GROMACS .gro file of C-alpha atoms in nm:
model
  227
    1PRO     CA    1   3.623  -5.932  -7.556
    2GLU     CA    2   3.487  -6.274  -7.644
    3ALA     CA    3   3.511  -6.386  -7.280
    4ALA     CA    4   3.317  -6.080  -7.167
    5GLU     CA    5   3.021  -6.202  -7.374
    6TRP     CA    6   2.963  -6.488  -7.132
    7VAL     CA    7   2.938  -6.276  -6.817
    8ARG     CA    8   2.703  -6.007  -6.946
    9PRO     CA    9   2.338  -6.018  -6.829
   10ILE     CA   10   2.135  -6.231  -7.067
   11ARG     CA   11   1.875  -6.072  -7.294
   12LEU     CA   12   1.498  -6.109  -7.280
   13GLY     CA   13   1.498  -6.374  -7.553
   14HIS     CA   14   1.745  -6.584  -7.357
   15LYS     CA   15   1.533  -6.546  -7.042
   16ILE     CA   16   1.221  -6.670  -7.223
   17LEU     CA   17   1.408  -6.965  -7.372
   18GLY     CA   18   1.552  -7.038  -7.028
   19LEU     CA   19   1.206  -7.054  -6.873
   20ILE     CA   20   1.092  -7.299  -7.142
   21LEU     CA   21   1.396  -7.521  -7.101
   22TYR     CA   22   1.369  -7.511  -6.722
   23GLY     CA   23   1.005  -7.619  -6.739
   24ILE     CA   24   1.083  -7.912  -6.968
   25VAL     CA   25   1.375  -8.031  -6.757
   26ALA     CA   26   1.179  -7.993  -6.432
   27VAL     CA   27   0.899  -8.214  -6.567
   28LEU     CA   28   1.144  -8.477  -6.691
   29ALA     CA   29   1.332  -8.467  -6.361
   30ARG     CA   30   1.013  -8.547  -6.170
   31LEU     CA   31   0.851  -8.799  -6.404
   32MET     CA   32   1.142  -8.979  -6.568
   33PHE     CA   33   1.409  -8.955  -6.299
   34ARG     CA   34   1.208  -8.909  -5.975
   35LEU     CA   35   1.460  -8.647  -5.866
   36GLN     CA   36   1.531  -8.633  -5.493
   37VAL     CA   37   1.728  -8.346  -5.334
   38ILE     CA   38   1.895  -8.391  -4.994
   39GLY     CA   39   2.078  -8.135  -4.781
   40LYS     CA   40   1.990  -7.827  -4.982
   41ASP     CA   41   1.968  -7.627  -4.658
   42ASN     CA   42   2.350  -7.648  -4.651
   43LEU     CA   43   2.366  -7.391  -4.931
   44PRO     CA   44   2.419  -7.035  -4.805
   45MET     CA   45   2.181  -6.775  -4.947
   46GLU     CA   46   2.428  -6.492  -5.011
   47ASP     CA   47   2.788  -6.614  -4.972
   48ARG     CA   48   2.979  -6.706  -5.286
   49VAL     CA   49   3.029  -7.080  -5.320
   50VAL     CA   50   3.163  -7.327  -5.575
   51LEU     CA   51   2.953  -7.642  -5.610
   52THR     CA   52   3.172  -7.946  -5.679
   53PRO     CA   53   2.968  -8.245  -5.803
   54ASN     CA   54   3.099  -8.581  -5.915
   55HIS     CA   55   3.056  -8.638  -6.288
   56VAL     CA   56   2.936  -8.965  -6.443
   57SER     CA   57   2.686  -8.861  -6.711
   58TYR     CA   58   2.571  -8.582  -6.940
   59LEU     CA   59   2.260  -8.580  -6.719
   60ASP     CA   60   2.453  -8.442  -6.420
   61PRO     CA   61   2.426  -8.069  -6.501
   62ILE     CA   62   2.084  -8.114  -6.663
   63LEU     CA   63   1.930  -8.264  -6.349
   64LEU     CA   64   2.124  -8.043  -6.109
   65ALA     CA   65   1.948  -7.737  -6.255
   66PRO     CA   66   1.594  -7.827  -6.135
   67ALA     CA   67   1.734  -7.882  -5.785
   68PHE     CA   68   1.726  -7.500  -5.771
   69ASN     CA   69   1.431  -7.264  -5.799
   70LEU     CA   70   1.438  -6.993  -6.065
   71ARG     CA   71   1.571  -6.726  -5.828
   72GLU     CA   72   1.858  -6.952  -5.724
   73LEU     CA   73   1.926  -7.054  -6.082
   74HIS     CA   74   1.949  -6.689  -6.187
   75ARG     CA   75   2.238  -6.649  -5.941
   76THR     CA   76   2.417  -6.962  -6.063
   77CYS     CA   77   2.675  -7.002  -6.338
   78TRP     CA   78   2.819  -7.323  -6.475
   79VAL     CA   79   3.150  -7.429  -6.624
   80GLY     CA   80   3.153  -7.632  -6.945
   81TRP     CA   81   3.430  -7.753  -7.173
   82SER     CA   82   3.437  -7.522  -7.472
   83GLY     CA   83   3.475  -7.814  -7.713
   84ILE     CA   84   3.119  -7.922  -7.626
   85VAL     CA   85   2.932  -7.609  -7.521
   86LEU     CA   86   3.048  -7.412  -7.827
   87ALA     CA   87   2.990  -7.691  -8.078
   88GLY     CA   88   2.755  -7.517  -8.318
   89PRO     CA   89   2.497  -7.237  -8.301
   90ILE     CA   90   2.236  -7.435  -8.103
   91MET     CA   91   2.483  -7.527  -7.830
   92ARG     CA   92   2.611  -7.169  -7.819
   93LEU     CA   93   2.253  -7.047  -7.772
   94ILE     CA   94   2.190  -7.293  -7.488
   95THR     CA   95   2.527  -7.207  -7.334
   96ARG     CA   96   2.446  -6.837  -7.325
   97THR     CA   97   2.091  -6.897  -7.202
   98ALA     CA   98   2.201  -7.125  -6.917
   99ASN     CA   99   2.486  -6.900  -6.793
  100ILE     CA  100   2.748  -7.157  -6.890
  101LEU     CA  101   3.108  -7.037  -6.901
  102PRO     CA  102   3.302  -7.205  -7.186
  103ILE     CA  103   3.655  -7.286  -7.073
  104ASP     CA  104   3.947  -7.506  -7.173
  105PRO     CA  105   4.169  -7.526  -6.863
  106ASP     CA  106   4.419  -7.754  -7.037
  107ARG     CA  107   4.476  -7.498  -7.310
  108ASP     CA  108   4.457  -7.172  -7.112
  109PRO     CA  109   4.415  -7.217  -6.734
  110GLY     CA  110   4.479  -6.849  -6.666
  111ALA     CA  111   4.191  -6.739  -6.887
  112ALA     CA  112   3.963  -7.000  -6.729
  113LEU     CA  113   4.038  -6.874  -6.378
  114ALA     CA  114   3.989  -6.513  -6.482
  115LEU     CA  115   3.652  -6.594  -6.638
  116VAL     CA  116   3.511  -6.775  -6.334
  117ASP     CA  117   3.642  -6.504  -6.103
  118THR     CA  118   3.468  -6.237  -6.311
  119ALA     CA  119   3.146  -6.438  -6.319
  120LEU     CA  120   3.140  -6.475  -5.939
  121GLN     CA  121   3.150  -6.100  -5.902
  122THR     CA  122   2.788  -6.091  -6.019
  123LYS     CA  123   2.675  -6.446  -5.934
  124THR     CA  124   2.689  -6.626  -5.600
  125ARG     CA  125   2.718  -6.986  -5.717
  126LEU     CA  126   2.950  -7.159  -5.962
  127VAL     CA  127   2.918  -7.524  -6.063
  128TRP     CA  128   3.257  -7.684  -6.135
  129PHE     CA  129   3.309  -8.057  -6.200
  130PRO     CA  130   3.649  -8.128  -6.038
  131GLU     CA  131   3.703  -8.460  -6.217
  132GLY     CA  132   3.717  -8.276  -6.549
  133ARG     CA  133   3.540  -8.553  -6.741
  134ARG     CA  134   3.274  -8.821  -6.702
  135SER     CA  135   3.370  -9.129  -6.506
  136PRO     CA  136   3.372  -9.437  -6.733
  137THR     CA  137   3.273  -9.670  -6.448
  138GLY     CA  138   3.033  -9.463  -6.237
  139GLU     CA  139   3.287  -9.444  -5.954
  140ILE     CA  140   3.433  -9.109  -5.850
  141THR     CA  141   3.767  -9.053  -6.020
  142GLU     CA  142   4.053  -8.833  -5.901
  143PHE     CA  143   3.967  -8.467  -5.844
  144LEU     CA  144   4.206  -8.245  -6.038
  145PRO     CA  145   4.394  -7.971  -5.848
  146GLY     CA  146   4.233  -7.703  -6.064
  147ILE     CA  147   3.945  -7.684  -5.815
  148ALA     CA  148   4.191  -7.559  -5.552
  149LEU     CA  149   4.305  -7.283  -5.787
  150VAL     CA  150   3.941  -7.181  -5.842
  151LEU     CA  151   3.879  -7.159  -5.467
  152GLU     CA  152   4.199  -6.961  -5.411
  153ARG     CA  153   4.132  -6.721  -5.698
  154THR     CA  154   3.767  -6.649  -5.611
  155GLY     CA  155   3.787  -6.674  -5.231
  156ALA     CA  156   3.469  -6.882  -5.238
  157LYS     CA  157   3.401  -7.188  -5.025
  158ALA     CA  158   3.346  -7.531  -5.180
  159VAL     CA  159   3.015  -7.715  -5.144
  160PRO     CA  160   3.055  -8.092  -5.192
  161VAL     CA  161   2.778  -8.233  -5.413
  162HIS     CA  162   2.711  -8.600  -5.481
  163ILE     CA  163   2.493  -8.713  -5.773
  164SER     CA  164   2.377  -9.075  -5.786
  165GLY     CA  165   2.159  -9.253  -6.040
  166THR     CA  166   2.265  -9.062  -6.351
  167TYR     CA  167   2.522  -9.326  -6.443
  168GLU     CA  168   2.253  -9.593  -6.444
  169ALA     CA  169   2.025  -9.361  -6.643
  170TRP     CA  170   2.278  -9.251  -6.904
  171PRO     CA  171   2.632  -9.393  -6.887
  172ARG     CA  172   2.892  -9.321  -7.149
  173SER     CA  173   2.817  -9.657  -7.314
  174ARG     CA  174   2.452  -9.573  -7.395
  175ALA     CA  175   2.332  -9.358  -7.683
  176LEU     CA  176   2.013  -9.243  -7.507
  177PRO     CA  177   1.903  -9.207  -7.142
  178ARG     CA  178   1.654  -9.435  -6.970
  179PRO     CA  179   1.434  -9.378  -6.663
  180HIS     CA  180   1.607  -9.418  -6.327
  181LYS     CA  181   1.582  -9.254  -5.987
  182VAL     CA  182   1.837  -8.975  -5.934
  183THR     CA  183   1.943  -8.832  -5.597
  184ILE     CA  184   2.144  -8.514  -5.542
  185ARG     CA  185   2.308  -8.451  -5.205
  186PHE     CA  186   2.457  -8.122  -5.088
  187GLY     CA  187   2.721  -8.104  -4.816
  188ALA     CA  188   2.827  -7.818  -4.591
  189PRO     CA  189   3.049  -7.540  -4.733
  190VAL     CA  190   3.420  -7.571  -4.657
  191SER     CA  191   3.707  -7.331  -4.725
  192ALA     CA  192   4.028  -7.407  -4.910
  193ASP     CA  193   4.225  -7.351  -4.588
  194GLU     CA  194   4.018  -7.613  -4.406
  195LEU     CA  195   4.063  -7.859  -4.691
  196ALA     CA  196   4.438  -7.800  -4.711
  197GLU     CA  197   4.486  -7.895  -4.345
  198HIS     CA  198   4.431  -8.261  -4.425
  199GLY     CA  199   4.462  -8.494  -4.718
  200GLU     CA  200   4.746  -8.634  -4.922
  201GLY     CA  201   4.945  -8.475  -5.199
  202ALA     CA  202   5.274  -8.315  -5.286
  203ASN     CA  203   5.137  -7.961  -5.264
  204ARG     CA  204   4.845  -7.756  -5.136
  205PRO     CA  205   4.623  -7.784  -5.450
  206ALA     CA  206   4.661  -8.163  -5.450
  207ARG     CA  207   4.569  -8.183  -5.079
  208VAL     CA  208   4.263  -7.960  -5.129
  209ALA     CA  209   4.142  -8.174  -5.419
  210ASP     CA  210   4.207  -8.497  -5.225
  211VAL     CA  211   4.003  -8.397  -4.918
  212LEU     CA  212   3.723  -8.250  -5.127
  213GLN     CA  213   3.696  -8.575  -5.324
  214GLY     CA  214   3.659  -8.763  -4.997
  215LYS     CA  215   3.385  -8.529  -4.877
  216VAL     CA  216   3.187  -8.578  -5.199
  217ALA     CA  217   3.226  -8.956  -5.182
  218ALA     CA  218   3.106  -8.962  -4.819
  219LEU     CA  219   2.782  -8.770  -4.877
  220PRO     CA  220   2.559  -9.076  -4.946
  221GLU     CA  221   2.632  -9.189  -4.590
  222GLN     CA  222   2.494  -8.863  -4.446
  223GLU     CA  223   2.119  -8.883  -4.498
  224SER     CA  224   1.928  -8.567  -4.394
  225PRO     CA  225   1.635  -8.524  -4.637
  226ASN     CA  226   1.537  -8.174  -4.737
  227ALA     CA  227   1.326  -8.133  -5.049
   0.00000   0.00000   0.00000
């Protein structure tokens, strides 16, 4: 019953708050971070996909949101660690408003998979950070095999996403962010079967995660601007 709360349509009050928050973040993204979006035409309009960004800063999901328009954002849900996104009434309000799904895959992976699968029955995009935590150095760390389980469970394709500049703007070592240019790159969708054909690892989930990590890391080399 508690999990069902996070996949219900949001109420009018949440929608109004969402518009306000979106406007604030969009202005900050343009003025403070000079946000640039590349390769957005790789995103399918209707097919279900799982976006798989690297994770180096708390700014990653915040600045990924204004890469979408409001219609696209309405069809997008996000995964967040329950220890953060449920930490107090204000965070719970923002979590519900932003269509964030609170999960703890280490504690209950089955419930986490069921929740994202249910969410993708009404949404078309899910944002999942495969590293599981922020990189302490700014370099991409190992993708966890949980992303393969998400792709298998939902039947969705993965979209590699690379975020650069957020580490310089707000690394783990800083208390507050500072201005810095941020670039978000989207790659082409790829299925779990395609990913599993290559890569290294003792099993299929490990191979899927390994190849997907490589695709995300390679995106900065593939420049094809599309605002």
